[in-house]
Amino acid sequence: MIGIAPLFASFGGAIEFILTPQTSNVTGGNTVGGLDQVIELMLAQLEVTVLALALSILIALPLGLYLGHKGVGEVAAVGLGNAGRAIPELGLIALMAAVIGVGLGNLTIALAVLGIPPILTNTFVGVREVDAATVQAARGMGMTELEIVRKVEAPMAVTSVFTGIRTATIGIVATATIAPLAGVATLGEFILGEDVYGTDGVLAGAILVAVLALVLEFSLAALQRRMTSKGLKLRPA
Amino acid sequence: MASLAALPLAVVGQVEKGFIQKRTGSACQGKPSHLFCFDWARENIDRYGTPTLQQLELVAISIVIGFVVAFALALLAHRRRWLRPPLLAGTGILYAIPSISFFLLLLPITGRSRETAIIALSAYTLQIIFRNVTVGLDNVPASATDSARGMGMTERQVLWRVEIPLATPEIIGGLRIATVSTIAIATLAVFAGAGGLGTQILGEANLTFPTTILIVIGIVMAMAFFFDAILLTIQYYATPWRRARAS
């Protein structure tokens, strides 16, 4: 165990790295860190996270709703979710960089590979769990199939869908940290570039990535509460 | 903001400058088009033994610790319901913190070590296992627990002989998700200085050599499916009544 003082020094150094640009022997005389660079890299990580998440939702949500509504493809939808969890993120990004190439577009696709399975599986399961009697009632009221999906199944599956989106977001934003390996500068730049940014930079990167991930998680939780239909909220959980 | 372009983007710069180089001295030298080089794989398969065992060890210890802690917390929350929201929120935060970040945040405290990786990996499993155990215990029909009480069982007996066995499918379901995810994420333990298969990817030459990356992905996914199958088998034998009902 180490004392409190060196611990403070480590984290203190990291905070200083975040707030003010510094030049030192460790950084090879280059000016690194500081709020400007921190904000730029954080926005870059947010950008690629949002892009990959949007792509994942665009593919997985309609597919999940469709398969769930039709009640087909359970093995594929659930199996894909299981297989998706087994993909090592580091391997995926490295493979993509080595085989397909580096850059924002390729990275977005690779990250979407991580985001699609949880959203697809949870959407499918959420729709399947809607009471068949409810769907029959909607049909009896004269709703078209599309209306049933839009007005009945989707709102009732919101909790499950959001569980999938939150899982996807956590995976994507975490993996976006190693994006520099695929040629896209994110906060991982500080983490992977210890030679240039020093240990302060590495720790600063870790703090910033954790903050970014938690902000995203809390925002999505808040959004989930807003998206849940009022009628469903009244129901005892 | 204008000066940002001049700032050294160390890693990206390296990648662009030819950080990505072809591995030399291998059987596949000069054949960069090879996606997978079988000759190299045959010659070098030995080097994956130790990292694979390291990764297995990290996962096994982390899952055991994560399971014991999460299971205990879930039993506590089962008795005292008011504990559930704070425990769900707390484990949710641990789950949301990216593993790399978690490893590095622990470094000033626990150093580059196996412990660092194990703390972060087991913390990551808490939410999944906790949620599944509580859901499983909730889903036990009241008629079953009422019958047990009617037969004269104490609360402790009801818990261990009725509620927990009936919640086994959900509990093992949580364990499966936690195990598969942890096997994949343990590849990042290289950032904690704890070894594992990530060491075979995160090296300058490896990063551009698809063969080694594919071998690592293959080992990790095979490991994940293997342990998933083992847990499914355990569930099958642990819940004989489900089979009786099916037949």
Tab-separated table of C-alpha atoms in Angstrom:
chain	number	residue	atom	x	y	z
A	1	MET	CA	0.000	0.000	0.000
A	2	ILE	CA	1.118	3.519	-0.637
A	3	GLY	CA	0.434	6.602	1.434
A	4	ILE	CA	-2.130	9.262	0.833
A	5	ALA	CA	0.392	11.907	-0.222
A	6	PRO	CA	1.701	10.222	-3.396
A	7	LEU	CA	-1.862	9.331	-4.278
A	8	PHE	CA	-2.808	12.986	-4.115
A	9	ALA	CA	0.222	13.822	-6.202
A	10	SER	CA	-0.822	11.355	-8.936
A	11	PHE	CA	-4.363	12.594	-9.214
A	12	GLY	CA	-3.307	16.201	-8.636
A	13	GLY	CA	-0.912	15.935	-11.567
A	14	ALA	CA	-3.672	14.519	-13.745
A	15	ILE	CA	-6.071	17.335	-12.834
A	16	GLU	CA	-3.372	19.877	-13.590
A	17	PHE	CA	-2.785	18.191	-16.961
A	18	ILE	CA	-6.498	18.595	-17.750
A	19	LEU	CA	-6.638	22.243	-16.775
A	20	THR	CA	-3.382	23.750	-18.014
A	21	PRO	CA	-1.163	23.000	-20.999
A	22	GLN	CA	2.250	21.843	-19.883
A	23	THR	CA	5.752	21.456	-21.178
A	24	SER	CA	8.197	19.142	-19.475
A	25	ASN	CA	11.004	16.696	-20.057
A	26	VAL	CA	8.492	13.877	-19.935
A	27	THR	CA	6.573	15.380	-22.817
A	28	GLY	CA	9.737	15.891	-24.835
A	29	GLY	CA	9.392	19.651	-24.684
A	30	ASN	CA	6.028	19.595	-26.431
A	31	THR	CA	3.094	21.493	-25.042
A	32	VAL	CA	0.417	18.981	-24.141
A	33	GLY	CA	-2.790	18.840	-22.152
A	34	GLY	CA	-4.873	21.810	-21.165
A	35	LEU	CA	-8.567	22.422	-21.516
A	36	ASP	CA	-8.479	23.180	-25.261
A	37	GLN	CA	-6.970	19.840	-26.183
A	38	VAL	CA	-9.080	18.013	-23.594
A	39	ILE	CA	-12.292	19.472	-24.982
A	40	GLU	CA	-11.282	18.769	-28.567
A	41	LEU	CA	-10.508	15.116	-27.848
A	42	MET	CA	-13.586	14.667	-25.686
A	43	LEU	CA	-15.791	16.046	-28.445
A	44	ALA	CA	-14.065	13.723	-30.895
A	45	GLN	CA	-14.836	10.727	-28.682
A	46	LEU	CA	-18.416	11.924	-28.254
A	47	GLU	CA	-18.718	12.389	-32.025
A	48	VAL	CA	-17.622	8.885	-32.935
A	49	THR	CA	-19.740	7.444	-30.103
A	50	VAL	CA	-22.850	9.262	-31.314
A	51	LEU	CA	-22.195	8.295	-34.941
A	52	ALA	CA	-21.724	4.614	-34.095
A	53	LEU	CA	-24.723	4.611	-31.769
A	54	ALA	CA	-26.906	6.256	-34.419
A	55	LEU	CA	-25.819	3.685	-36.990
A	56	SER	CA	-26.502	0.850	-34.527
A	57	ILE	CA	-29.972	2.169	-33.690
A	58	LEU	CA	-30.784	2.793	-37.340
A	59	ILE	CA	-30.056	-0.844	-38.159
A	60	ALA	CA	-31.004	-2.721	-34.994
A	61	LEU	CA	-34.167	-0.911	-33.881
A	62	PRO	CA	-36.317	-1.370	-37.019
A	63	LEU	CA	-34.994	-4.907	-37.438
A	64	GLY	CA	-35.751	-5.767	-33.815
A	65	LEU	CA	-39.247	-4.253	-34.015
A	66	TYR	CA	-39.960	-6.097	-37.253
A	67	LEU	CA	-38.683	-9.487	-36.073
A	68	GLY	CA	-40.362	-9.063	-32.703
A	69	HIS	CA	-43.673	-8.104	-34.272
A	70	LYS	CA	-43.566	-11.035	-36.675
A	71	GLY	CA	-42.260	-13.300	-33.950
A	72	VAL	CA	-39.604	-14.759	-36.193
A	73	GLY	CA	-35.827	-15.068	-35.965
A	74	GLU	CA	-35.627	-15.573	-32.214
A	75	VAL	CA	-32.574	-17.804	-32.463
A	76	ALA	CA	-30.780	-15.278	-34.682
A	77	ALA	CA	-31.767	-12.200	-32.650
A	78	VAL	CA	-30.898	-13.679	-29.268
A	79	GLY	CA	-27.875	-15.617	-30.525
A	80	LEU	CA	-26.426	-12.472	-32.078
A	81	GLY	CA	-26.737	-10.723	-28.728
A	82	ASN	CA	-24.814	-13.508	-27.029
A	83	ALA	CA	-22.142	-13.649	-29.716
A	84	GLY	CA	-21.777	-9.870	-29.650
A	85	ARG	CA	-20.806	-9.949	-25.990
A	86	ALA	CA	-17.976	-12.377	-26.730
A	87	ILE	CA	-16.217	-10.086	-29.225
A	88	PRO	CA	-12.987	-8.709	-27.723
A	89	GLU	CA	-13.132	-4.938	-28.382
A	90	LEU	CA	-9.379	-4.590	-28.692
A	91	GLY	CA	-9.264	-7.369	-31.292
A	92	LEU	CA	-12.133	-5.867	-33.264
A	93	ILE	CA	-10.550	-2.408	-33.519
A	94	ALA	CA	-7.100	-3.782	-34.273
A	95	LEU	CA	-8.438	-6.142	-36.930
A	96	MET	CA	-10.432	-3.404	-38.555
A	97	ALA	CA	-7.422	-1.086	-38.620
A	98	ALA	CA	-5.122	-3.781	-39.994
A	99	VAL	CA	-7.445	-5.235	-42.622
A	100	ILE	CA	-9.974	-2.610	-43.696
A	101	GLY	CA	-8.108	0.544	-42.827
A	102	VAL	CA	-8.070	3.453	-40.430
A	103	GLY	CA	-10.328	6.492	-40.271
A	104	LEU	CA	-13.603	7.742	-38.859
A	105	GLY	CA	-15.882	5.860	-41.261
A	106	ASN	CA	-14.280	2.479	-40.658
A	107	LEU	CA	-14.156	3.077	-36.921
A	108	THR	CA	-17.852	3.977	-36.857
A	109	ILE	CA	-18.698	0.700	-38.572
A	110	ALA	CA	-16.502	-1.320	-36.194
A	111	LEU	CA	-18.093	0.317	-33.162
A	112	ALA	CA	-21.568	-0.282	-34.581
A	113	VAL	CA	-20.677	-3.985	-34.685
A	114	LEU	CA	-20.520	-3.745	-30.888
A	115	GLY	CA	-23.682	-1.642	-30.633
A	116	ILE	CA	-26.055	-3.583	-32.864
A	117	PRO	CA	-26.332	-6.897	-30.919
A	118	PRO	CA	-27.572	-5.525	-27.559
A	119	ILE	CA	-30.084	-3.170	-29.203
A	120	LEU	CA	-31.401	-5.856	-31.543
A	121	THR	CA	-31.761	-8.484	-28.820
A	122	ASN	CA	-33.383	-6.172	-26.278
A	123	THR	CA	-35.788	-4.670	-28.817
A	124	PHE	CA	-36.804	-8.138	-29.964
A	125	VAL	CA	-37.302	-9.407	-26.409
A	126	GLY	CA	-39.150	-6.228	-25.395
A	127	VAL	CA	-41.639	-6.548	-28.260
A	128	ARG	CA	-42.115	-10.282	-27.701
A	129	GLU	CA	-42.935	-9.648	-24.053
A	130	VAL	CA	-45.889	-7.406	-24.913
A	131	ASP	CA	-49.023	-9.266	-23.860
A	132	ALA	CA	-50.608	-10.970	-26.870
A	133	ALA	CA	-54.048	-9.913	-25.591
A	134	THR	CA	-52.984	-6.265	-25.769
A	135	VAL	CA	-51.932	-6.687	-29.384
A	136	GLN	CA	-55.208	-8.470	-30.185
A	137	ALA	CA	-57.166	-5.624	-28.572
A	138	ALA	CA	-55.306	-3.100	-30.716
A	139	ARG	CA	-56.042	-5.155	-33.806
A	140	GLY	CA	-59.691	-5.354	-32.787
A	141	MET	CA	-59.807	-1.576	-32.526
A	142	GLY	CA	-58.871	-1.472	-36.198
A	143	MET	CA	-55.191	-0.565	-35.957
A	144	THR	CA	-53.003	-1.464	-38.904
A	145	GLU	CA	-49.929	-3.613	-38.259
A	146	LEU	CA	-47.702	-0.532	-38.518
A	147	GLU	CA	-49.859	1.304	-35.976
A	148	ILE	CA	-49.656	-1.652	-33.615
A	149	VAL	CA	-45.872	-1.552	-33.778
A	150	ARG	CA	-45.713	2.232	-33.434
A	151	LYS	CA	-48.433	2.879	-30.862
A	152	VAL	CA	-48.549	-0.315	-28.821
A	153	GLU	CA	-45.494	-2.550	-29.074
A	154	ALA	CA	-42.785	0.122	-29.293
A	155	PRO	CA	-44.013	2.202	-26.324
A	156	MET	CA	-44.401	-0.901	-24.182
A	157	ALA	CA	-40.922	-2.099	-25.142
A	158	VAL	CA	-39.260	1.241	-24.300
A	159	THR	CA	-37.652	0.000	-21.082
A	160	SER	CA	-36.123	-3.010	-22.783
A	161	VAL	CA	-35.048	-1.011	-25.844
A	162	PHE	CA	-33.327	1.520	-23.612
A	163	THR	CA	-31.551	-1.226	-21.700
A	164	GLY	CA	-30.135	-2.280	-25.058
A	165	ILE	CA	-29.218	1.271	-26.067
A	166	ARG	CA	-27.517	1.912	-22.726
A	167	THR	CA	-25.534	-1.326	-22.950
A	168	ALA	CA	-24.551	-0.418	-26.511
A	169	THR	CA	-23.508	3.096	-25.463
A	170	ILE	CA	-21.360	1.821	-22.618
A	171	GLY	CA	-19.604	-0.589	-24.964
A	172	ILE	CA	-19.156	1.954	-27.755
A	173	VAL	CA	-17.863	4.843	-25.648
A	174	ALA	CA	-15.491	2.499	-23.816
A	175	THR	CA	-14.129	1.104	-27.058
A	176	ALA	CA	-13.868	4.567	-28.619
A	177	THR	CA	-11.060	5.021	-26.093
A	178	ILE	CA	-8.807	2.781	-28.185
A	179	ALA	CA	-9.822	4.606	-31.391
A	180	PRO	CA	-6.335	6.104	-31.819
A	181	LEU	CA	-5.229	2.592	-32.827
A	182	ALA	CA	-7.592	3.038	-35.770
A	183	GLY	CA	-6.233	6.468	-36.565
A	184	VAL	CA	-8.942	8.556	-34.909
A	185	ALA	CA	-7.853	10.838	-32.071
A	186	THR	CA	-10.074	10.522	-29.011
A	187	LEU	CA	-9.335	10.773	-25.285
A	188	GLY	CA	-7.522	7.472	-25.759
A	189	GLU	CA	-4.760	9.564	-27.335
A	190	PHE	CA	-3.689	10.492	-23.775
A	191	ILE	CA	-3.978	6.898	-22.594
A	192	LEU	CA	-2.132	5.205	-25.442
A	193	GLY	CA	0.479	7.909	-25.848
A	194	GLU	CA	2.279	7.707	-22.521
A	195	ASP	CA	5.602	8.590	-24.221
A	196	VAL	CA	4.250	11.990	-25.134
A	197	TYR	CA	1.715	12.764	-22.430
A	198	GLY	CA	3.411	11.176	-19.435
A	199	THR	CA	1.713	9.363	-16.577
A	200	ASP	CA	-0.258	12.508	-15.745
A	201	GLY	CA	-1.714	12.403	-19.243
A	202	VAL	CA	-2.614	8.707	-18.956
A	203	LEU	CA	-4.412	9.227	-15.664
A	204	ALA	CA	-6.082	12.380	-16.990
A	205	GLY	CA	-7.344	10.348	-19.970
A	206	ALA	CA	-8.735	7.700	-17.639
A	207	ILE	CA	-10.558	10.309	-15.544
A	208	LEU	CA	-12.000	12.034	-18.623
A	209	VAL	CA	-13.170	8.776	-20.215
A	210	ALA	CA	-14.904	7.745	-16.981
A	211	VAL	CA	-16.580	11.163	-16.714
A	212	LEU	CA	-17.742	11.022	-20.330
A	213	ALA	CA	-19.158	7.515	-19.920
A	214	LEU	CA	-21.016	8.403	-16.727
A	215	VAL	CA	-22.453	11.598	-18.241
A	216	LEU	CA	-23.753	9.561	-21.193
A	217	GLU	CA	-25.195	6.893	-18.884
A	218	PHE	CA	-27.024	9.455	-16.716
A	219	SER	CA	-28.307	11.346	-19.773
A	220	LEU	CA	-29.718	8.161	-21.279
A	221	ALA	CA	-31.345	7.204	-17.977
A	222	ALA	CA	-33.015	10.621	-17.879
A	223	LEU	CA	-34.067	10.321	-21.527
A	224	GLN	CA	-35.514	6.889	-20.801
A	225	ARG	CA	-37.727	8.325	-18.062
A	226	ARG	CA	-38.972	11.000	-20.468
A	227	MET	CA	-39.635	8.522	-23.264
A	228	THR	CA	-41.641	6.137	-21.113
A	229	SER	CA	-45.320	6.698	-21.738
A	230	LYS	CA	-47.156	8.356	-18.832
A	231	GLY	CA	-49.726	5.606	-18.738
A	232	LEU	CA	-47.026	2.979	-18.264
A	233	LYS	CA	-45.319	4.936	-15.523
A	234	LEU	CA	-48.506	4.891	-13.433
A	235	ARG	CA	-48.525	1.125	-13.435
A	236	PRO	CA	-46.933	-0.380	-10.347
A	237	ALA	CA	-43.589	-1.833	-11.406
B	1	MET	CA	-8.061	26.577	-30.893
B	2	ALA	CA	-5.983	27.291	-33.971
B	3	SER	CA	-2.851	25.896	-32.362
B	4	LEU	CA	-4.440	22.519	-31.830
B	5	ALA	CA	-3.333	21.206	-35.179
B	6	ALA	CA	0.248	21.721	-34.086
B	7	LEU	CA	-0.183	19.666	-30.944
B	8	PRO	CA	1.432	16.261	-31.105
B	9	LEU	CA	-1.169	13.614	-31.547
B	10	ALA	CA	1.259	10.900	-30.665
B	11	VAL	CA	-0.618	7.737	-31.413
B	12	VAL	CA	-2.530	8.872	-34.453
B	13	GLY	CA	0.652	10.369	-35.830
B	14	GLN	CA	2.450	7.074	-35.461
B	15	VAL	CA	-0.299	5.188	-37.194
B	16	GLU	CA	-0.242	7.571	-40.097
B	17	LYS	CA	3.544	7.651	-40.327
B	18	GLY	CA	3.869	3.953	-40.878
B	19	PHE	CA	3.388	2.736	-37.365
B	20	ILE	CA	1.567	0.133	-39.341
B	21	GLN	CA	4.417	-1.869	-40.772
B	22	LYS	CA	4.530	-5.339	-42.101
B	23	ARG	CA	5.800	-7.903	-39.677
B	24	THR	CA	9.211	-9.107	-40.737
B	25	GLY	CA	10.982	-12.376	-40.193
B	26	SER	CA	7.825	-14.431	-40.364
B	27	ALA	CA	6.891	-17.189	-42.729
B	28	CYS	CA	4.554	-14.804	-44.476
B	29	GLN	CA	7.078	-12.086	-45.072
B	30	GLY	CA	6.444	-10.175	-48.228
B	31	LYS	CA	2.902	-11.388	-48.570
B	32	PRO	CA	0.981	-8.553	-46.964
B	33	SER	CA	-2.205	-9.599	-48.685
B	34	HIS	CA	-2.474	-12.618	-46.394
B	35	LEU	CA	-5.394	-12.168	-44.057
B	36	PHE	CA	-4.452	-15.265	-42.158
B	37	CYS	CA	-1.053	-16.860	-42.381
B	38	PHE	CA	-1.371	-20.521	-41.462
B	39	ASP	CA	2.387	-21.137	-41.577
B	40	TRP	CA	3.024	-18.405	-39.056
B	41	ALA	CA	0.162	-19.590	-36.866
B	42	ARG	CA	1.524	-23.167	-36.865
B	43	GLU	CA	5.014	-21.984	-35.940
B	44	ASN	CA	3.910	-19.541	-33.268
B	45	ILE	CA	0.897	-21.101	-31.603
B	46	ASP	CA	2.996	-21.740	-28.452
B	47	ARG	CA	3.177	-18.077	-27.617
B	48	TYR	CA	-0.575	-17.966	-26.908
B	49	GLY	CA	-0.506	-20.572	-24.107
B	50	THR	CA	0.606	-18.370	-21.231
B	51	PRO	CA	-1.553	-15.350	-22.161
B	52	THR	CA	-4.571	-17.640	-22.508
B	53	LEU	CA	-3.996	-19.116	-19.056
B	54	GLN	CA	-3.452	-15.632	-17.606
B	55	GLN	CA	-6.714	-14.475	-19.088
B	56	LEU	CA	-8.554	-17.554	-17.812
B	57	GLU	CA	-7.181	-16.981	-14.337
B	58	LEU	CA	-8.196	-13.300	-14.336
B	59	VAL	CA	-11.703	-14.187	-15.484
B	60	ALA	CA	-12.152	-17.069	-13.044
B	61	ILE	CA	-11.051	-15.065	-9.997
B	62	SER	CA	-13.043	-11.981	-11.045
B	63	ILE	CA	-16.212	-13.954	-11.655
B	64	VAL	CA	-15.972	-15.789	-8.329
B	65	ILE	CA	-15.434	-12.525	-6.418
B	66	GLY	CA	-18.097	-10.697	-8.430
B	67	PHE	CA	-20.590	-13.506	-7.922
B	68	VAL	CA	-20.033	-13.803	-4.166
B	69	VAL	CA	-20.329	-10.045	-3.631
B	70	ALA	CA	-23.302	-9.530	-5.955
B	71	PHE	CA	-25.129	-12.583	-4.597
B	72	ALA	CA	-24.660	-11.405	-1.010
B	73	LEU	CA	-25.856	-7.899	-1.937
B	74	ALA	CA	-28.884	-9.362	-3.735
B	75	LEU	CA	-29.858	-11.463	-0.701
B	76	LEU	CA	-29.500	-8.364	1.452
B	77	ALA	CA	-31.697	-6.358	-0.914
B	78	HIS	CA	-34.187	-9.223	-0.949
B	79	ARG	CA	-34.660	-8.882	2.812
B	80	ARG	CA	-34.433	-5.100	2.941
B	81	ARG	CA	-36.130	-3.725	-0.145
B	82	TRP	CA	-35.121	-0.111	0.449
B	83	LEU	CA	-31.522	-1.131	-0.286
B	84	ARG	CA	-32.352	-2.092	-3.822
B	85	PRO	CA	-32.409	1.300	-5.633
B	86	PRO	CA	-29.088	2.515	-4.163
B	87	LEU	CA	-27.418	-0.856	-4.849
B	88	LEU	CA	-28.748	-0.904	-8.409
B	89	ALA	CA	-27.496	2.643	-8.966
B	90	GLY	CA	-24.119	1.966	-7.371
B	91	THR	CA	-23.417	-1.193	-9.351
B	92	GLY	CA	-24.731	0.623	-12.438
B	93	ILE	CA	-22.027	3.253	-12.069
B	94	LEU	CA	-19.330	0.578	-11.736
B	95	TYR	CA	-20.745	-1.104	-14.850
B	96	ALA	CA	-20.731	2.119	-16.871
B	97	ILE	CA	-17.102	3.061	-16.179
B	98	PRO	CA	-15.067	1.822	-19.149
B	99	SER	CA	-12.669	-0.959	-18.118
B	100	ILE	CA	-9.545	0.713	-19.509
B	101	SER	CA	-10.372	3.805	-17.533
B	102	PHE	CA	-11.054	1.757	-14.406
B	103	PHE	CA	-7.719	-0.078	-14.718
B	104	LEU	CA	-5.782	3.150	-15.105
B	105	LEU	CA	-7.608	4.904	-12.268
B	106	LEU	CA	-6.572	2.048	-9.986
B	107	LEU	CA	-2.918	2.156	-11.053
B	108	PRO	CA	-1.830	4.852	-8.568
B	109	ILE	CA	-3.436	2.779	-5.801
B	110	THR	CA	-2.739	-0.843	-6.634
B	111	GLY	CA	-0.037	-0.513	-9.285
B	112	ARG	CA	0.459	-2.540	-12.451
B	113	SER	CA	-0.749	-5.893	-11.201
B	114	ARG	CA	-3.207	-8.727	-11.425
B	115	GLU	CA	-5.096	-7.237	-8.480
B	116	THR	CA	-5.800	-4.067	-10.439
B	117	ALA	CA	-7.355	-6.061	-13.275
B	118	ILE	CA	-9.328	-8.286	-10.908
B	119	ILE	CA	-10.816	-5.364	-8.950
B	120	ALA	CA	-12.041	-3.657	-12.116
B	121	LEU	CA	-13.271	-6.844	-13.795
B	122	SER	CA	-15.181	-8.084	-10.759
B	123	ALA	CA	-16.699	-4.634	-10.199
B	124	TYR	CA	-17.932	-4.760	-13.788
B	125	THR	CA	-19.846	-8.035	-13.180
B	126	LEU	CA	-21.721	-6.825	-10.077
B	127	GLN	CA	-24.608	-5.085	-11.837
B	128	ILE	CA	-25.389	-7.989	-14.184
B	129	ILE	CA	-25.361	-10.643	-11.447
B	130	PHE	CA	-27.108	-8.463	-8.850
B	131	ARG	CA	-29.947	-7.616	-11.224
B	132	ASN	CA	-30.481	-11.201	-12.325
B	133	VAL	CA	-30.475	-12.609	-8.795
B	134	THR	CA	-33.006	-10.028	-7.575
B	135	VAL	CA	-35.240	-10.573	-10.605
B	136	GLY	CA	-34.990	-14.340	-10.125
B	137	LEU	CA	-35.972	-14.121	-6.465
B	138	ASP	CA	-38.840	-11.752	-7.330
B	139	ASN	CA	-40.195	-14.153	-9.913
B	140	VAL	CA	-40.582	-17.035	-7.455
B	141	PRO	CA	-44.358	-17.538	-7.251
B	142	ALA	CA	-45.886	-16.577	-3.909
B	143	SER	CA	-47.740	-19.891	-3.921
B	144	ALA	CA	-44.420	-21.740	-3.723
B	145	THR	CA	-43.123	-19.749	-0.774
B	146	ASP	CA	-46.530	-19.922	0.938
B	147	SER	CA	-46.570	-23.709	0.571
B	148	ALA	CA	-43.060	-23.895	2.005
B	149	ARG	CA	-44.079	-21.795	4.995
B	150	GLY	CA	-47.202	-23.911	5.373
B	151	MET	CA	-44.975	-26.988	5.544
B	152	GLY	CA	-43.273	-25.406	8.514
B	153	MET	CA	-40.067	-24.153	6.893
B	154	THR	CA	-38.215	-21.308	8.541
B	155	GLU	CA	-37.469	-18.163	6.513
B	156	ARG	CA	-33.903	-19.380	6.019
B	157	GLN	CA	-35.121	-22.738	4.730
B	158	VAL	CA	-37.599	-21.005	2.422
B	159	LEU	CA	-34.755	-18.944	0.988
B	160	TRP	CA	-32.230	-21.741	0.452
B	161	ARG	CA	-34.556	-24.639	-0.385
B	162	VAL	CA	-37.293	-22.900	-2.356
B	163	GLU	CA	-36.508	-19.378	-3.499
B	164	ILE	CA	-32.884	-19.774	-4.574
B	165	PRO	CA	-33.417	-23.112	-6.396
B	166	LEU	CA	-36.419	-21.676	-8.244
B	167	ALA	CA	-34.383	-18.587	-9.162
B	168	THR	CA	-31.534	-20.716	-10.539
B	169	PRO	CA	-32.312	-20.108	-14.238
B	170	GLU	CA	-32.101	-16.321	-13.799
B	171	ILE	CA	-29.054	-16.563	-11.531
B	172	ILE	CA	-27.178	-18.718	-14.032
B	173	GLY	CA	-28.446	-16.486	-16.827
B	174	GLY	CA	-26.736	-13.541	-15.115
B	175	LEU	CA	-23.616	-15.586	-14.554
B	176	ARG	CA	-23.497	-16.485	-18.250
B	177	ILE	CA	-23.748	-12.863	-19.387
B	178	ALA	CA	-21.142	-11.788	-16.819
B	179	THR	CA	-18.747	-14.600	-17.752
B	180	VAL	CA	-18.934	-14.095	-21.509
B	181	SER	CA	-18.542	-10.306	-21.198
B	182	THR	CA	-15.650	-10.615	-18.752
B	183	ILE	CA	-13.788	-13.093	-20.970
B	184	ALA	CA	-13.947	-10.550	-23.808
B	185	ILE	CA	-13.112	-7.527	-21.663
B	186	ALA	CA	-10.202	-9.269	-19.924
B	187	THR	CA	-8.364	-8.793	-23.237
B	188	LEU	CA	-7.952	-5.193	-22.051
B	189	ALA	CA	-6.182	-6.317	-18.851
B	190	VAL	CA	-2.961	-5.571	-20.707
B	191	PHE	CA	-3.634	-1.922	-19.780
B	192	ALA	CA	-3.510	-2.902	-16.106
B	193	GLY	CA	-0.192	-4.659	-16.678
B	194	ALA	CA	-1.895	-7.960	-15.909
B	195	GLY	CA	-1.038	-9.804	-19.119
B	196	GLY	CA	-3.675	-11.818	-20.923
B	197	LEU	CA	-4.335	-12.129	-24.634
B	198	GLY	CA	-4.327	-8.358	-25.125
B	199	THR	CA	-0.524	-8.568	-24.969
B	200	GLN	CA	-0.624	-10.400	-28.303
B	201	ILE	CA	-2.474	-7.505	-29.956
B	202	LEU	CA	-1.075	-4.412	-28.286
B	203	GLY	CA	2.437	-4.370	-29.657
B	204	GLU	CA	3.645	-2.243	-32.515
B	205	ALA	CA	4.211	-5.118	-34.903
B	206	ASN	CA	1.135	-7.061	-33.814
B	207	LEU	CA	-1.231	-4.187	-34.430
B	208	THR	CA	-0.828	-4.516	-38.154
B	209	PHE	CA	-0.602	-8.265	-38.395
B	210	PRO	CA	-4.091	-9.680	-38.929
B	211	THR	CA	-3.029	-13.261	-38.174
B	212	THR	CA	-2.240	-12.661	-34.520
B	213	ILE	CA	-5.324	-10.481	-34.069
B	214	LEU	CA	-7.527	-13.187	-35.577
B	215	ILE	CA	-5.953	-15.855	-33.378
B	216	VAL	CA	-6.676	-13.763	-30.272
B	217	ILE	CA	-10.274	-13.102	-31.346
B	218	GLY	CA	-10.665	-16.826	-32.069
B	219	ILE	CA	-9.297	-17.919	-28.678
B	220	VAL	CA	-11.395	-15.352	-26.787
B	221	MET	CA	-14.640	-16.235	-28.554
B	222	ALA	CA	-14.003	-19.983	-28.253
B	223	MET	CA	-13.330	-19.518	-24.541
B	224	ALA	CA	-16.542	-17.526	-24.165
B	225	PHE	CA	-18.694	-20.132	-25.949
B	226	PHE	CA	-17.031	-22.967	-24.025
B	227	PHE	CA	-17.805	-21.442	-20.618
B	228	ASP	CA	-21.278	-20.436	-21.755
B	229	ALA	CA	-21.928	-24.069	-22.687
B	230	ILE	CA	-20.570	-25.277	-19.320
B	231	LEU	CA	-22.869	-22.905	-17.424
B	232	LEU	CA	-25.835	-23.983	-19.556
B	233	THR	CA	-25.042	-27.605	-18.710
B	234	ILE	CA	-24.857	-26.765	-15.017
B	235	GLN	CA	-28.233	-25.056	-15.269
B	236	TYR	CA	-29.682	-28.134	-16.988
B	237	TYR	CA	-28.618	-30.431	-14.170
B	238	ALA	CA	-29.386	-27.918	-11.407
B	239	THR	CA	-33.033	-27.555	-12.428
B	240	PRO	CA	-34.340	-31.114	-12.911
B	241	TRP	CA	-37.959	-29.998	-12.441
B	242	ARG	CA	-37.834	-27.993	-15.662
B	243	ARG	CA	-36.944	-31.124	-17.594
B	244	ALA	CA	-39.697	-33.091	-15.875
B	245	ARG	CA	-42.194	-30.477	-16.965
B	246	ALA	CA	-40.940	-30.447	-20.534
B	247	SER	CA	-41.265	-34.183	-21.094
